[in-house]
Structure formats: structure tokens, C-alpha cells
Amino acid sequence: MSLNILERLKSNPSCLSKSERKVAQVILEDPNKAIRSSIASLAKAANVSEPTVNRFCRSLDCTGFPDFKLKLAQCLATGTPYVNRNVEASDNVEEYSSKIFEATMSAISDAKRSIDPNALSRTVDALAQARRIEIYGLGASGSVAMDAQHKFFRMNTPCVAYTDVLQQRMAAAATKPGDVVIIISNTGRTIALVETARIARDSGATVIAITQPHSPLAEDSHILLGVDSPENTDIYTPMTSRIVHLTVIDVLATGVILKHGPEFQSHLKRIKAALADTRFKSAETD
Amino acid sequence: MSLNILERLKSNPSCLSKSERKVAQVILEDPNKAIRSSIASLAKAANVSEPTVNRFCRSLDCTGFPDFKLKLAQCLATGTPYVNRNVEASDNVEEYSSKIFEATMSAISDAKRSIDPNALSRTVDALAQARRIEIYGLGASGSVAMDAQHKFFRMNTPCVAYTDVLQQRMAAAATKPGDVVIIISNTGRTIALVETARIARDSGATVIAITQPHSPLAEDSHILLGVDSPENTDIYTPMTSRIVHLTVIDVLATGVILKHGPEFQSHLKRIKAALADTRFKSAETD
DNA sequence: TGACACCTTGTTGTAAAATTACAATTATAG
DNA sequence: CTATAATTGTAATTTTACAACAAGGTGTCA
């Protein structure tokens, strides 16, 4: 897609030279200002010459500076996220909430780009054929596991989430070939989960990891749904990564439903209908 | 906001003179071409002089022609919903996963625009001063409640999430003034939750709802954090709304931490440090 | 180490674009 | 049919974007 100039600015310094990167930085600091400034003022702000700004635009597949401004403007308008901005102590509500919303969007956008469709496809296949689905997570990923259970139990496949280390180990040991185990971890380094993954593997289950690529857990799983999370100081808890994990869960659930075909949807409707009486007037699942 | 330049062009010939209307017509015929043309070519296409085009722009509250092009471009970008694409049965992995990622981003972007900073601010204040924090949710919102607990328990305030209707009612009845109850619901129409909200109110707790605006739950809460969720057929489970809810939780947690000030962060660090031994090498909380 | 090629960046100059100031035209009211 | 105001166009000015070229680095190989 040609829209995401900002994304490319953020992620792709490789195709840019040193002073072009200076331009990129100035733009990222305040894109809304950038689209209103002339090539001259931008050059001054970045301490480079005007032609450098122009070359910078060309490096990004624009025909020139006006074209770049246009694309950038559209990017901003769609709410296409950018974000280099971290929350600061001096931020007021609007500032930090904007930053968090943007960071979240950005993380999803990154994931969209980097996730392996092939791995997704294989996971959907595995889930659709599974005899049983188990989902393990700890800490913040525990809630994600619970959420996944809430989605998958609607399939006709038995499905449980465990958020307790001991239960996970026992359950993993009890799996058999044909069972699918989804393990969710932000870091992929939690010792307990890695060990559980090995136990599940040894029992013959198909182990799917939603986690950081190149992590121990990623290495020990059959299928990796890699979510790179550069986020987080050592103070805050995972924010964007667990949201990306949930989105991945959505994709998987959707994939499985699609794979089951249209006649399956009446089954889903029946499940939903069971909730009707719990609500005022009419509406949808909680 | 200046979004609706196109709308005004279509509807509002009153503030425009005869030749300015000619300009408007040419632009409306092909807005996408208009944003790429110079004032000269546009003037020629409309058979008017260049300053007329410029005056036309000024009539529309733009500072000049470039500014007009910019606003028009943004208008076109937002108007072009590359986002409102629904998943279809014929979609392959890449298609439906793209759509889900995009829909999620779009929902977050909408929420960012529509959320009330004042309500956020009041919620953060309430949470920071709370004697106790309770979080209630059912179904998919149950996981959100659990996640919120996982975030808030790091504050020095006692914090519990309940995902069981009876426990929620009992807990709500046990609240006192100074306690804060957060109720999370996609629809805001779940009878049990609305009743629980009333019980909590009657007990003197401050009730905060993360839910659909104008819903029964929204009406019955002290502070509404409104999340509009147009999503979902009667088949799929809530996807984007719960993710937006989580993002709102992130904002609240961040707000509370910021309010507590820098000396509080060492407390958070200590909590994180407790996890170090559960991991391979080094990393962050799950 | 020094010479050469190559890449990056800045300087100068020019064409194009946008805008101003002002003149001409058209419409409007008395 | 004037006088006035509003509208539109012309011409000059200013600003902007870009191309051509030159200067300064950087790295490579003899």
C-alpha cells in the first residue's frame, strides 16, 4: 500500500542517508507541522540543504516535495499511526492518551506487516482439525488466553485456557497427537512456559507460539506467530503487545470460522441467541 | 474540524461567486486530480484566472491554494474507507487478516477521536484517590476486567476483578464511598451489569463505565468512558471493541502512574524485578 | 600512503507556482 | 443612466521547488 509514508519513515532508515535521516526525524517529531511547511523551512529545521529534502522525498517514491506532503497529509488524515513519542511525566491527559492510542495503532500496523501469512494459514488449519485446543498464558498473557478461550469455545472443538503454571504442565502432559496447544507470551522467555511447550511437544501436541521471534519459546514451537514488541521500559507493563496478540487471536478465530464454511454459522448464531434474554432490548455479545 | 471541504463544496454554493462555482465544479469532477494540479492548470480547466482560484480557496477558510489542496487531500483520504471492508467468505488468509488488522486500527483511531478527555481525567483522579478499585466484566469483557486488574494491582490500591455475576453483586453491595467500581461492557445492555452498577451506586461507590454511549449502563454510571462500537454481525464475537477497552485501560493506568509521580516508579520497578528469576536471560513482564 | 572512483551534501541559478496589487469589467441600486 | 459595489482578470512580485554543478567525504586498491 502506498499510503503509509509515516510507517516507512519510522521503520526504514536503511534507504536513507545520514542527512536524509535528519529530515525524517524532524518530520516525525511533528508531521502536522511538516505538511504545512515549505521545503526551505523544513531544510532549515533539519539543518540540511533544500535539495537534500527533495532527494529525501524521492527516496520515498514521491515525485517531489509537494507530492510527499500530499501523501503525508493523507497518511495523517486516515489516522495512520506513527509514533516515536513516548509518554512523558509532563504530559496532560490528551497528550498521553493520544500517544497511547497511536502507539497501539502503530504496533498493530507493524504486526500486520510482519506477521507470516503462511504461519497463520497453517495455524488455522491445525485449529480447524484439532481434537482439542488448549491455550496457556501467564500474567498479562493470562487474560489473552482467557479471551482466546472465549472465542474458540464456540467452535465445536473442546477448548480450555489455563493461566496456572501447574495446571499448564499437567494439561500439557496429558495432550495427544491431534491436540493443539497455543502458548502466548510477550517475551517468549518465561522459563515455565518454555518447559510446558517442551512437555506438550513430547506428548505429541502441535505447539503454536504467539510470542517474540527468536525467543526460546519461539524456537521450541512447531508454528511461530511472531509478534515483535520493542516496547516497554522496565516500569510499565506490556501494553501494545498483548493487544496485538488479541488481534492475532481474532484473525485465527475468523480463519477457523471461514474454514468451517457457511453452514457452521447457524451454530454460532444459536450460541449468540442464548444471550438475548440477558440484555435490555437488543444487542450483541459482551 | 475542517474535514468536510468536499461536503461544503457540494452543498454550499451560496458563499461562492459565479466563477468560483466553476472552480468548485471542476474540482468535484475529479478531486483526486485536483489535489495534484497546480493553481494554473486548475484555473485553465475551469476557464478562470489564477487569482480566482485563490479567492475560491480563501472563501473556504483556507489560507491559500496549497492549504486547500492539503485539506482536500485529507478529506479524500478519510472519505476513502479502505477500512470499512468486511471479511468475506472468499477471502484468503492475507485478505482477512489485513481486514481485521485494519478494522482494529480504525476502531482505535475512532476511539482516540471520540473519547472524552475530561472523563478520562476525572477517572484518573478517582482511581488515584481510590480506597479500593473493583472491576467487573462478563464474557469477553471478563478478560478485559482481568487484564485491568493485572495493571492496577501494581498501584498501592487494593484492586480486584470479578467475572462472576453473583460475586459482582455481592462485591458491589460491599463497596463504600471512596471505592471505585469500573464496569466494562461492550453493549452496555447486560441486565446483570446494569443492576450491579445501581447496587454499587447505592452503596456510595464511584461507578465508571467503559461501554457504549447512551446505553442503560452508560446512563447509570457516574463517569462514562464511551466507546462506540458499530461492529459485529450477529455471528462473530466482539473484536475491536474489547481491544479499544484495553487501550482505554492502558490510558487510565498510565494516567494514574503519572499522577503518582516519579518516586512511585521505583515501586513499580521492584514489582517487575520480582519476575527476573522466572525468565531466560533478561526481559520484561508477561 | 596516495590517487581514484563513488557517494553524499551543499551552492547557485532558474523555472514554475502562488500571491499581491491594481485595473477592468460586470452587476446593482437609486 | 450614472455611481457604487462586487467580481474578475492582468501584470508584477514573491515564494517555492527543482536541476545542474561543485565541493567535501569515504572507501578501495595499487
Tab-separated table of C-alpha atoms in Angstrom, chain B residues 6-278:
chain	number	residue	atom	x	y	z
B	6	LEU	CA	-15.868	18.238	-0.092
B	7	GLU	CA	-19.229	18.345	1.615
B	8	ARG	CA	-19.176	22.096	1.651
B	9	LEU	CA	-18.224	22.179	-1.987
B	10	LYS	CA	-21.187	20.059	-2.887
B	11	SER	CA	-23.749	21.744	-0.713
B	12	ASN	CA	-22.696	25.314	-0.323
B	13	PRO	CA	-22.654	27.350	-3.496
B	14	SER	CA	-24.065	30.309	-1.564
B	15	CYS	CA	-20.777	31.679	-0.371
B	16	LEU	CA	-19.229	31.280	-3.788
B	17	SER	CA	-19.389	33.581	-6.760
B	18	LYS	CA	-20.149	32.505	-10.295
B	19	SER	CA	-16.633	31.745	-11.411
B	20	GLU	CA	-15.733	30.309	-8.054
B	21	ARG	CA	-18.541	27.848	-8.623
B	22	LYS	CA	-16.930	26.885	-11.907
B	23	VAL	CA	-13.810	26.052	-9.971
B	24	ALA	CA	-15.812	24.012	-7.486
B	25	GLN	CA	-17.380	22.025	-10.279
B	26	VAL	CA	-14.079	21.186	-11.899
B	27	ILE	CA	-12.724	20.030	-8.566
B	28	LEU	CA	-15.751	17.911	-7.801
B	29	GLU	CA	-15.480	16.207	-11.174
B	30	ASP	CA	-12.127	14.768	-10.219
B	31	PRO	CA	-10.928	15.710	-6.752
B	32	ASN	CA	-8.051	13.299	-6.936
B	33	LYS	CA	-6.762	15.081	-9.978
B	34	ALA	CA	-7.320	18.438	-8.338
B	35	ILE	CA	-5.017	17.737	-5.438
B	36	ARG	CA	-2.176	17.062	-7.860
B	37	SER	CA	-2.612	20.016	-10.145
B	38	SER	CA	-1.199	23.494	-9.870
B	39	ILE	CA	-3.262	26.586	-9.491
B	40	ALA	CA	-2.546	27.405	-13.120
B	41	SER	CA	-3.802	24.169	-14.600
B	42	LEU	CA	-6.849	24.227	-12.412
B	43	ALA	CA	-7.605	27.782	-13.463
B	44	LYS	CA	-7.303	26.773	-17.079
B	45	ALA	CA	-9.559	23.760	-16.599
B	46	ALA	CA	-12.210	25.953	-15.014
B	47	ASN	CA	-11.706	28.761	-17.510
B	48	VAL	CA	-10.965	31.302	-14.863
B	49	SER	CA	-7.929	33.233	-13.792
B	50	GLU	CA	-5.479	32.047	-11.226
B	51	PRO	CA	-6.372	34.599	-8.580
B	52	THR	CA	-9.966	33.458	-8.835
B	53	VAL	CA	-8.906	30.000	-7.799
B	54	ASN	CA	-7.007	31.542	-4.964
B	55	ARG	CA	-10.002	33.557	-3.807
B	56	PHE	CA	-12.063	30.418	-4.089
B	57	CYS	CA	-9.757	28.764	-1.599
B	58	ARG	CA	-9.993	31.697	0.763
B	59	SER	CA	-13.759	31.551	0.635
B	60	LEU	CA	-13.448	28.086	2.078
B	61	ASP	CA	-11.413	29.180	5.041
B	62	CYS	CA	-8.109	28.114	3.644
B	63	THR	CA	-5.058	30.293	3.812
B	64	GLY	CA	-4.364	29.699	0.150
B	65	PHE	CA	-4.278	27.178	-2.614
B	66	PRO	CA	-1.707	24.783	-1.100
B	67	ASP	CA	-3.639	24.767	2.123
B	68	PHE	CA	-6.796	23.967	0.224
B	69	LYS	CA	-5.162	21.083	-1.593
B	70	LEU	CA	-3.934	19.729	1.688
B	71	LYS	CA	-7.332	19.804	3.300
B	72	LEU	CA	-8.954	18.329	0.249
B	73	ALA	CA	-6.400	15.554	0.206
B	74	GLN	CA	-7.077	14.732	3.827
B	75	CYS	CA	-10.785	14.796	3.170
B	76	LEU	CA	-10.380	12.321	0.347
B	77	ALA	CA	-8.160	10.125	2.451
B	78	THR	CA	-10.623	9.830	5.300
B	79	GLY	CA	-13.557	9.564	2.951
B	80	THR	CA	-11.945	6.666	1.172
B	81	PRO	CA	-12.707	3.909	3.605
B	82	TYR	CA	-10.070	1.381	2.788
B	83	VAL	CA	-11.044	0.277	6.206
B	84	ASN	CA	-14.720	-0.476	6.066
B	85	ARG	CA	-14.106	-3.705	4.325
B	86	ASN	CA	-15.809	-6.660	5.842
B	87	VAL	CA	-14.404	-10.117	5.871
B	88	GLU	CA	-15.919	-12.255	3.162
B	89	ALA	CA	-16.172	-15.992	2.836
B	90	SER	CA	-13.979	-15.981	-0.234
B	91	ASP	CA	-11.115	-14.167	1.445
B	92	ASN	CA	-7.764	-15.857	1.694
B	93	VAL	CA	-5.538	-15.577	4.742
B	94	GLU	CA	-3.839	-12.407	3.700
B	95	GLU	CA	-7.092	-10.725	2.849
B	96	TYR	CA	-8.983	-11.435	6.006
B	97	SER	CA	-6.028	-10.840	8.240
B	98	SER	CA	-5.401	-7.489	6.585
B	99	LYS	CA	-9.016	-6.547	7.051
B	100	ILE	CA	-9.020	-7.472	10.702
B	101	PHE	CA	-5.830	-5.584	11.427
B	102	GLU	CA	-7.161	-2.566	9.596
B	103	ALA	CA	-10.548	-2.688	11.268
B	104	THR	CA	-8.833	-2.823	14.621
B	105	MET	CA	-6.652	0.155	13.841
B	106	SER	CA	-9.628	2.030	12.577
B	107	ALA	CA	-11.575	1.343	15.753
B	108	ILE	CA	-8.724	2.623	17.876
B	109	SER	CA	-8.447	5.691	15.728
B	110	ASP	CA	-12.158	6.367	16.102
B	111	ALA	CA	-11.926	5.935	19.830
B	112	LYS	CA	-8.982	8.292	20.017
B	113	ARG	CA	-11.059	10.932	18.313
B	114	SER	CA	-14.244	10.405	20.216
B	115	ILE	CA	-13.148	9.697	23.759
B	116	ASP	CA	-13.783	12.467	26.243
B	117	PRO	CA	-10.511	13.666	27.810
B	118	ASN	CA	-12.428	15.222	30.646
B	119	ALA	CA	-13.997	11.890	31.570
B	120	LEU	CA	-10.570	10.285	31.349
B	121	SER	CA	-9.115	12.906	33.592
B	122	ARG	CA	-11.855	12.545	36.174
B	123	THR	CA	-11.453	8.782	36.089
B	124	VAL	CA	-7.721	9.023	36.661
B	125	ASP	CA	-8.336	11.333	39.596
B	126	ALA	CA	-10.879	8.951	41.064
B	127	LEU	CA	-8.583	5.963	40.625
B	128	ALA	CA	-5.577	7.712	42.084
B	129	GLN	CA	-7.530	8.573	45.217
B	130	ALA	CA	-9.479	5.356	45.454
B	131	ARG	CA	-9.552	3.423	48.674
B	132	ARG	CA	-10.256	0.297	46.634
B	133	ILE	CA	-10.718	-0.484	42.952
B	134	GLU	CA	-13.103	-3.151	41.682
B	135	ILE	CA	-13.537	-4.137	38.068
B	136	TYR	CA	-16.497	-6.034	36.697
B	137	GLY	CA	-16.955	-7.598	33.287
B	138	LEU	CA	-18.712	-10.578	31.749
B	139	GLY	CA	-17.986	-12.662	28.694
B	140	ALA	CA	-15.307	-11.145	26.524
B	141	SER	CA	-15.231	-8.155	28.852
B	142	GLY	CA	-14.348	-10.567	31.635
B	143	SER	CA	-10.875	-10.942	30.168
B	144	VAL	CA	-10.628	-7.194	29.869
B	145	ALA	CA	-11.506	-6.888	33.555
B	146	MET	CA	-8.829	-9.441	34.431
B	147	ASP	CA	-6.341	-7.526	32.372
B	148	ALA	CA	-7.262	-4.313	34.122
B	149	GLN	CA	-6.725	-5.948	37.475
B	150	HIS	CA	-3.321	-7.094	36.313
B	151	LYS	CA	-2.470	-3.488	35.534
B	152	PHE	CA	-3.978	-1.763	38.531
B	153	PHE	CA	-2.866	-4.095	41.272
B	154	ARG	CA	0.596	-2.612	40.921
B	155	MET	CA	-0.691	0.627	42.320
B	156	ASN	CA	-0.746	0.599	46.054
B	157	THR	CA	-4.521	0.437	45.964
B	158	PRO	CA	-6.328	-2.863	46.611
B	159	CYS	CA	-7.775	-4.000	43.318
B	160	VAL	CA	-9.893	-6.972	42.268
B	161	ALA	CA	-11.670	-8.044	39.121
B	162	TYR	CA	-14.803	-10.161	39.256
B	163	THR	CA	-16.141	-12.013	36.268
B	164	ASP	CA	-18.957	-13.751	38.037
B	165	VAL	CA	-22.399	-12.165	38.302
B	166	LEU	CA	-23.039	-13.159	41.888
B	167	GLN	CA	-19.633	-12.158	43.110
B	168	GLN	CA	-20.066	-8.834	41.363
B	169	ARG	CA	-23.386	-8.180	43.093
B	170	MET	CA	-22.030	-9.076	46.484
B	171	ALA	CA	-18.881	-7.048	45.990
B	172	ALA	CA	-20.885	-4.099	44.728
B	173	ALA	CA	-23.092	-4.220	47.807
B	174	ALA	CA	-19.997	-4.208	49.980
B	175	THR	CA	-18.499	-1.059	48.472
B	176	LYS	CA	-18.310	2.218	50.333
B	177	PRO	CA	-17.814	5.856	49.431
B	178	GLY	CA	-14.224	6.263	48.239
B	179	ASP	CA	-14.317	2.958	46.404
B	180	VAL	CA	-14.188	2.988	42.625
B	181	VAL	CA	-16.020	0.424	40.508
B	182	ILE	CA	-15.127	0.068	36.846
B	183	ILE	CA	-17.716	-1.770	34.811
B	184	ILE	CA	-16.793	-2.920	31.350
B	185	SER	CA	-19.393	-3.911	28.814
B	186	ASN	CA	-19.443	-3.935	25.062
B	187	THR	CA	-23.146	-3.274	24.691
B	188	GLY	CA	-23.972	-1.598	27.985
B	189	ARG	CA	-27.201	-3.580	27.901
B	190	THR	CA	-26.368	-6.580	30.021
B	191	ILE	CA	-29.093	-6.538	32.651
B	192	ALA	CA	-26.952	-8.070	35.361
B	193	LEU	CA	-24.232	-5.443	34.971
B	194	VAL	CA	-26.664	-2.563	34.954
B	195	GLU	CA	-28.203	-3.843	38.156
B	196	THR	CA	-24.768	-4.253	39.677
B	197	ALA	CA	-23.958	-0.687	38.721
B	198	ARG	CA	-27.035	0.501	40.620
B	199	ILE	CA	-26.106	-1.540	43.643
B	200	ALA	CA	-22.633	-0.021	43.645
B	201	ARG	CA	-24.065	3.470	43.266
B	202	ASP	CA	-26.432	2.915	46.115
B	203	SER	CA	-23.553	1.754	48.259
B	204	GLY	CA	-21.764	5.010	47.600
B	205	ALA	CA	-19.052	3.829	45.213
B	206	THR	CA	-17.969	5.891	42.242
B	207	VAL	CA	-19.121	3.950	39.188
B	208	ILE	CA	-17.150	4.242	35.991
B	209	ALA	CA	-18.450	2.602	32.839
B	210	ILE	CA	-16.363	1.654	29.837
B	211	THR	CA	-19.151	0.976	27.405
B	212	GLN	CA	-21.380	2.089	24.577
B	213	PRO	CA	-22.657	5.667	24.967
B	214	HIS	CA	-26.404	6.153	25.511
B	215	SER	CA	-26.761	2.616	26.785
B	216	PRO	CA	-28.521	1.817	30.074
B	217	LEU	CA	-25.182	1.179	31.737
B	218	ALA	CA	-23.815	4.464	30.435
B	219	GLU	CA	-26.774	6.338	31.895
B	220	ASP	CA	-26.410	4.718	35.284
B	221	SER	CA	-22.734	5.449	35.829
B	222	HIS	CA	-21.045	8.445	37.388
B	223	ILE	CA	-18.403	8.697	34.726
B	224	LEU	CA	-18.777	7.374	31.203
B	225	LEU	CA	-15.820	6.360	29.087
B	226	GLY	CA	-17.766	5.955	25.896
B	227	VAL	CA	-16.608	3.558	23.220
B	228	ASP	CA	-18.852	3.412	20.222
B	229	SER	CA	-18.756	0.024	18.598
B	230	PRO	CA	-20.690	-0.238	15.383
B	231	GLU	CA	-19.060	-3.567	14.782
B	232	ASN	CA	-20.200	-7.065	14.513
B	233	THR	CA	-22.776	-9.126	12.855
B	234	ASP	CA	-24.777	-11.465	14.988
B	235	ILE	CA	-22.265	-14.166	14.318
B	236	TYR	CA	-18.875	-13.005	15.356
B	237	THR	CA	-17.907	-12.093	18.868
B	238	PRO	CA	-16.788	-8.598	19.784
B	239	MET	CA	-13.374	-7.987	18.383
B	240	THR	CA	-12.440	-4.370	18.042
B	241	SER	CA	-14.455	-3.052	20.975
B	242	ARG	CA	-12.670	-5.128	23.581
B	243	ILE	CA	-9.355	-4.026	22.163
B	244	VAL	CA	-10.388	-0.423	22.434
B	245	HIS	CA	-11.445	-1.106	26.009
B	246	LEU	CA	-7.994	-2.465	26.746
B	247	THR	CA	-6.425	0.599	25.253
B	248	VAL	CA	-8.580	2.762	27.473
B	249	ILE	CA	-7.349	0.716	30.426
B	250	ASP	CA	-3.804	1.438	29.311
B	251	VAL	CA	-4.528	5.129	29.243
B	252	LEU	CA	-6.036	5.029	32.721
B	253	ALA	CA	-3.161	3.044	34.166
B	254	THR	CA	-0.654	5.400	32.614
B	255	GLY	CA	-2.558	8.368	33.942
B	256	VAL	CA	-2.574	7.004	37.460
B	257	ILE	CA	1.133	6.256	37.344
B	258	LEU	CA	1.901	9.742	36.093
B	259	LYS	CA	-0.260	11.215	38.809
B	260	HIS	CA	1.583	9.290	41.459
B	261	GLY	CA	4.781	10.951	40.384
B	262	PRO	CA	8.344	9.785	39.864
B	263	GLU	CA	9.056	8.360	43.298
B	264	PHE	CA	6.309	5.834	42.648
B	265	GLN	CA	8.197	4.328	39.769
B	266	SER	CA	10.745	2.654	41.983
B	267	HIS	CA	7.831	0.784	43.484
B	268	LEU	CA	6.863	-0.410	40.016
B	269	LYS	CA	10.422	-1.409	39.295
B	270	ARG	CA	10.545	-3.546	42.403
B	271	ILE	CA	7.438	-5.378	41.259
B	272	LYS	CA	8.975	-6.048	37.892
B	273	ALA	CA	12.232	-7.146	39.403
B	274	ALA	CA	10.400	-9.931	41.195
B	275	LEU	CA	9.937	-11.600	37.826
B	276	ALA	CA	13.564	-11.649	36.827
B	277	ASP	CA	14.220	-15.177	38.021
B	278	THR	CA	11.333	-16.624	36.041
